[in-house]
Tab-separated table of C-alpha atoms in Angstrom:
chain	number	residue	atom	x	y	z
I	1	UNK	CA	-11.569	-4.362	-10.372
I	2	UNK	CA	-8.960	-3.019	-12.942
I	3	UNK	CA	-5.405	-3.901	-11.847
I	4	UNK	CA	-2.746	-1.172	-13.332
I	5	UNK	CA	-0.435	-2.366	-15.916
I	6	UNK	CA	2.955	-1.862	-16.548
I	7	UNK	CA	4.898	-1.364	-19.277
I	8	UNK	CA	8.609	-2.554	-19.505
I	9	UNK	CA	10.690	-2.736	-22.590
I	10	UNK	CA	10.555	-6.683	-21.655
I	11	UNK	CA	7.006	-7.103	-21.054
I	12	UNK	CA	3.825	-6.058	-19.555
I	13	UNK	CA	3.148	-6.477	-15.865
I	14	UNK	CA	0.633	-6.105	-13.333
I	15	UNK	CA	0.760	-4.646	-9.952
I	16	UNK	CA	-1.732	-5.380	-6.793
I	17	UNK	CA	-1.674	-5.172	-3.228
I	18	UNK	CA	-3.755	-6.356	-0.212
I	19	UNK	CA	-3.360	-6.870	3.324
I	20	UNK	CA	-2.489	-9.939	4.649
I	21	UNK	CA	-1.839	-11.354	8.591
I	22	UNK	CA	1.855	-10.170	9.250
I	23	UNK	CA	4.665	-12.626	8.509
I	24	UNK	CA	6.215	-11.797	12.011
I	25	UNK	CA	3.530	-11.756	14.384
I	26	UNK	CA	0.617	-13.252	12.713
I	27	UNK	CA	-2.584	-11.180	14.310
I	28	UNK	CA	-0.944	-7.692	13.118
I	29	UNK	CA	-2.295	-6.738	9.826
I	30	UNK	CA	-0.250	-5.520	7.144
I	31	UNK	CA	0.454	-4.545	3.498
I	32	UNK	CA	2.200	-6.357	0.864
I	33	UNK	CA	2.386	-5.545	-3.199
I	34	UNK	CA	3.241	-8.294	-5.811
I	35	UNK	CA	4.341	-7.162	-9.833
I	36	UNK	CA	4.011	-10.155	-12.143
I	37	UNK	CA	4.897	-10.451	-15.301
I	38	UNK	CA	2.949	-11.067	-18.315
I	39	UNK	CA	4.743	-12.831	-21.212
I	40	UNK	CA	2.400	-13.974	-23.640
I	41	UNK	CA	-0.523	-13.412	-22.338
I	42	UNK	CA	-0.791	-16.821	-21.084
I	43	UNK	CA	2.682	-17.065	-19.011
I	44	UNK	CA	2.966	-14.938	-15.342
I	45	UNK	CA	5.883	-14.816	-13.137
I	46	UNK	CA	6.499	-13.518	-9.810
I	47	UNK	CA	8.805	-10.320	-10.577
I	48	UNK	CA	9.101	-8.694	-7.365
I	49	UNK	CA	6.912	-8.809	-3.577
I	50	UNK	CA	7.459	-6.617	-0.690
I	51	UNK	CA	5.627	-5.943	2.293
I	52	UNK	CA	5.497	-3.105	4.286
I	53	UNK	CA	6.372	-4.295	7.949
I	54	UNK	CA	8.704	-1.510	9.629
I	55	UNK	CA	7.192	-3.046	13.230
I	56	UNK	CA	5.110	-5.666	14.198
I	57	UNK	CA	3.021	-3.146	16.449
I	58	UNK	CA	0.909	-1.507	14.129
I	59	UNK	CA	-1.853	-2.673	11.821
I	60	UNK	CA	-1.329	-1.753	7.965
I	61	UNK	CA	-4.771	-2.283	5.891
I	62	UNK	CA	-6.673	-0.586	3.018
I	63	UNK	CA	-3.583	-0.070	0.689
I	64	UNK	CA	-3.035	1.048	-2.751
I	65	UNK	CA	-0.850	1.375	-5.251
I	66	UNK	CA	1.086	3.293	-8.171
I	67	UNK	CA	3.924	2.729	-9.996
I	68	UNK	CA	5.886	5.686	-11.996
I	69	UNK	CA	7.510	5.637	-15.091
I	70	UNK	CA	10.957	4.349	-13.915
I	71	UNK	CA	9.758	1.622	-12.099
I	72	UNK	CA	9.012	2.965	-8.860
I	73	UNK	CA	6.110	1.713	-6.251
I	74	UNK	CA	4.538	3.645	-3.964
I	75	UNK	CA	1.874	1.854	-1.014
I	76	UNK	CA	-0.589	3.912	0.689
I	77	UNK	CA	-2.609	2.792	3.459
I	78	UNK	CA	-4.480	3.515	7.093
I	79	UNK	CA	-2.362	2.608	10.246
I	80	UNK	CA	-3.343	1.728	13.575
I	81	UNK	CA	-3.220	0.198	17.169
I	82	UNK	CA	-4.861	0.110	20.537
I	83	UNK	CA	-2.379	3.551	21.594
I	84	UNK	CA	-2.611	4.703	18.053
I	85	UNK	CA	-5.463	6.852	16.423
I	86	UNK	CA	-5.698	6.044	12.295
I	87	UNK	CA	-2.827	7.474	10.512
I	88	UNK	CA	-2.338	7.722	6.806
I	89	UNK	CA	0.853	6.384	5.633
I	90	UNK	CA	3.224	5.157	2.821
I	91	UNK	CA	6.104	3.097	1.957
I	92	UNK	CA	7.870	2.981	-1.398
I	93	UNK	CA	10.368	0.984	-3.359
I	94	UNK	CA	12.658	1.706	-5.979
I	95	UNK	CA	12.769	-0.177	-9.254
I	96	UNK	CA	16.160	-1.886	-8.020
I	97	UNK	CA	15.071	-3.060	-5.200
I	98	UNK	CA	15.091	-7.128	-4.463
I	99	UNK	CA	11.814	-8.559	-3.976
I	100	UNK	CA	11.225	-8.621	-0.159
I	101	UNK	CA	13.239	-5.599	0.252
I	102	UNK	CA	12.373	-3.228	3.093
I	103	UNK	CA	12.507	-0.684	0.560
I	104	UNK	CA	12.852	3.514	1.049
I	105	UNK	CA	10.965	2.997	4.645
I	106	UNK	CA	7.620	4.618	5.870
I	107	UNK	CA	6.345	7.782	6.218
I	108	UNK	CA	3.611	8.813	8.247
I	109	UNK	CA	1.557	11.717	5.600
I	110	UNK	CA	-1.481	12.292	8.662
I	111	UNK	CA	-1.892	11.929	11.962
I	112	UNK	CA	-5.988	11.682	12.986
I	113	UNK	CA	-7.345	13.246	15.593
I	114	UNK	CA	-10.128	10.807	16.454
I	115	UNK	CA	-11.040	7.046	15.287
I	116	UNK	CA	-14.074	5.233	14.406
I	117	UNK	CA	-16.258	4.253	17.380
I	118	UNK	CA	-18.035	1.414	15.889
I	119	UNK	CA	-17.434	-1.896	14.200
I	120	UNK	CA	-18.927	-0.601	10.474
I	121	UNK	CA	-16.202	-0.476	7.778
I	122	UNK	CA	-13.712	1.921	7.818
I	123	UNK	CA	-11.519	2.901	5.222
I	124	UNK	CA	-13.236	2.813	2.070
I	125	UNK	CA	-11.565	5.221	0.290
I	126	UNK	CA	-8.034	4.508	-0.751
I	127	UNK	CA	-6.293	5.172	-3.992
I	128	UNK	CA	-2.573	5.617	-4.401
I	129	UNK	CA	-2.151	7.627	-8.189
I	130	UNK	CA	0.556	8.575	-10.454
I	131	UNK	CA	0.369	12.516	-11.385
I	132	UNK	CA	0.554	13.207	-15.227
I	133	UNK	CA	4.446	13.880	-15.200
I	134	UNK	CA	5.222	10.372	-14.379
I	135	UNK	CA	6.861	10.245	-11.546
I	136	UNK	CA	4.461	11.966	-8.623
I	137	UNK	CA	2.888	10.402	-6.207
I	138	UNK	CA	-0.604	11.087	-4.705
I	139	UNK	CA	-2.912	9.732	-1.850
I	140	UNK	CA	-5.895	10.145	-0.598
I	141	UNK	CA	-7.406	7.854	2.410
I	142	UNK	CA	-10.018	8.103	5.346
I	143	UNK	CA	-9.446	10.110	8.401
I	144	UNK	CA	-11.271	10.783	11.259
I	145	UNK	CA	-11.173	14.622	12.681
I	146	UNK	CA	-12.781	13.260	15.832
I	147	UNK	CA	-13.722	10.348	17.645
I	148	UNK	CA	-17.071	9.377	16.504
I	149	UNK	CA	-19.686	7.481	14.316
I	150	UNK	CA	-19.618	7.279	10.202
């Protein structure tokens, strides 16, 4: 897996995400992004962390990420619940923001009209990129147009 790589004016870093069990209610799934620095190439530091947990309702899984020439992140990732049909969504932080900051909020960018009706994977297709002028942000994820099988 190739992790993107950042590069400030005081130092390289790398930026990764994954889902782990909600801090708040621990069998909700959710998002949370980590940039760490790279001195040397044999120092790393913790420069900021957020996660993206706007309720404790939802599940947040299969997220991505970008970051744009100032700094910026932007998550991506599928969004679900009993009452709730997979939805596409993002949340994004500025570069200014303190590590565990809630951020510039979520946005919901597709509502599904149907959800997987088996227990296969879902959601193998995420990817969260930077366009070529640096500071646009695209998605793409998986959707269902109807209930149904893979």
């Amino acid at each position: 897996m190739a992790l993107p790589i950042f590069r400030r004016p005081d130092g390289d870093s790398i930026v990764l995400t994954h889902t782990i069990a909600n801090p708040a209610k621990t069998t909700v799934a959710t998002a949370r992004w980590y940039q760490v620095g790279l001195s040397d190439g044999s120092a790393v530091r913790l420069l900021r962390m957020a996660t993206a947990n706007p309720d404790v309702t939802i599940h947040r899984y299969m997220p991505s990420l970008a970051v744009d020439a100032a700094g910026d992140v932007a998550v991506g990732y599928s969004a679900s619940a009993a009452t709730v049909a997979p939805q596409l969504r993002a949340s994004s932080w500025s570069s200014g923001d303190s590590t565990g900051s809630a951020g510039g909020g979520e946005r919901i960018l597709y509502y599904a009209a149907g959800a997987q009706d088996t227990t296969t994977a879902w959601g193998d297709y995420s990817a969260m990129s930077l366009d070529p002028d640096g500071c646009t942000f695209w998605y793409t994820g998986s959707i269902y147009a109807a209930t149904g099988r893979d």
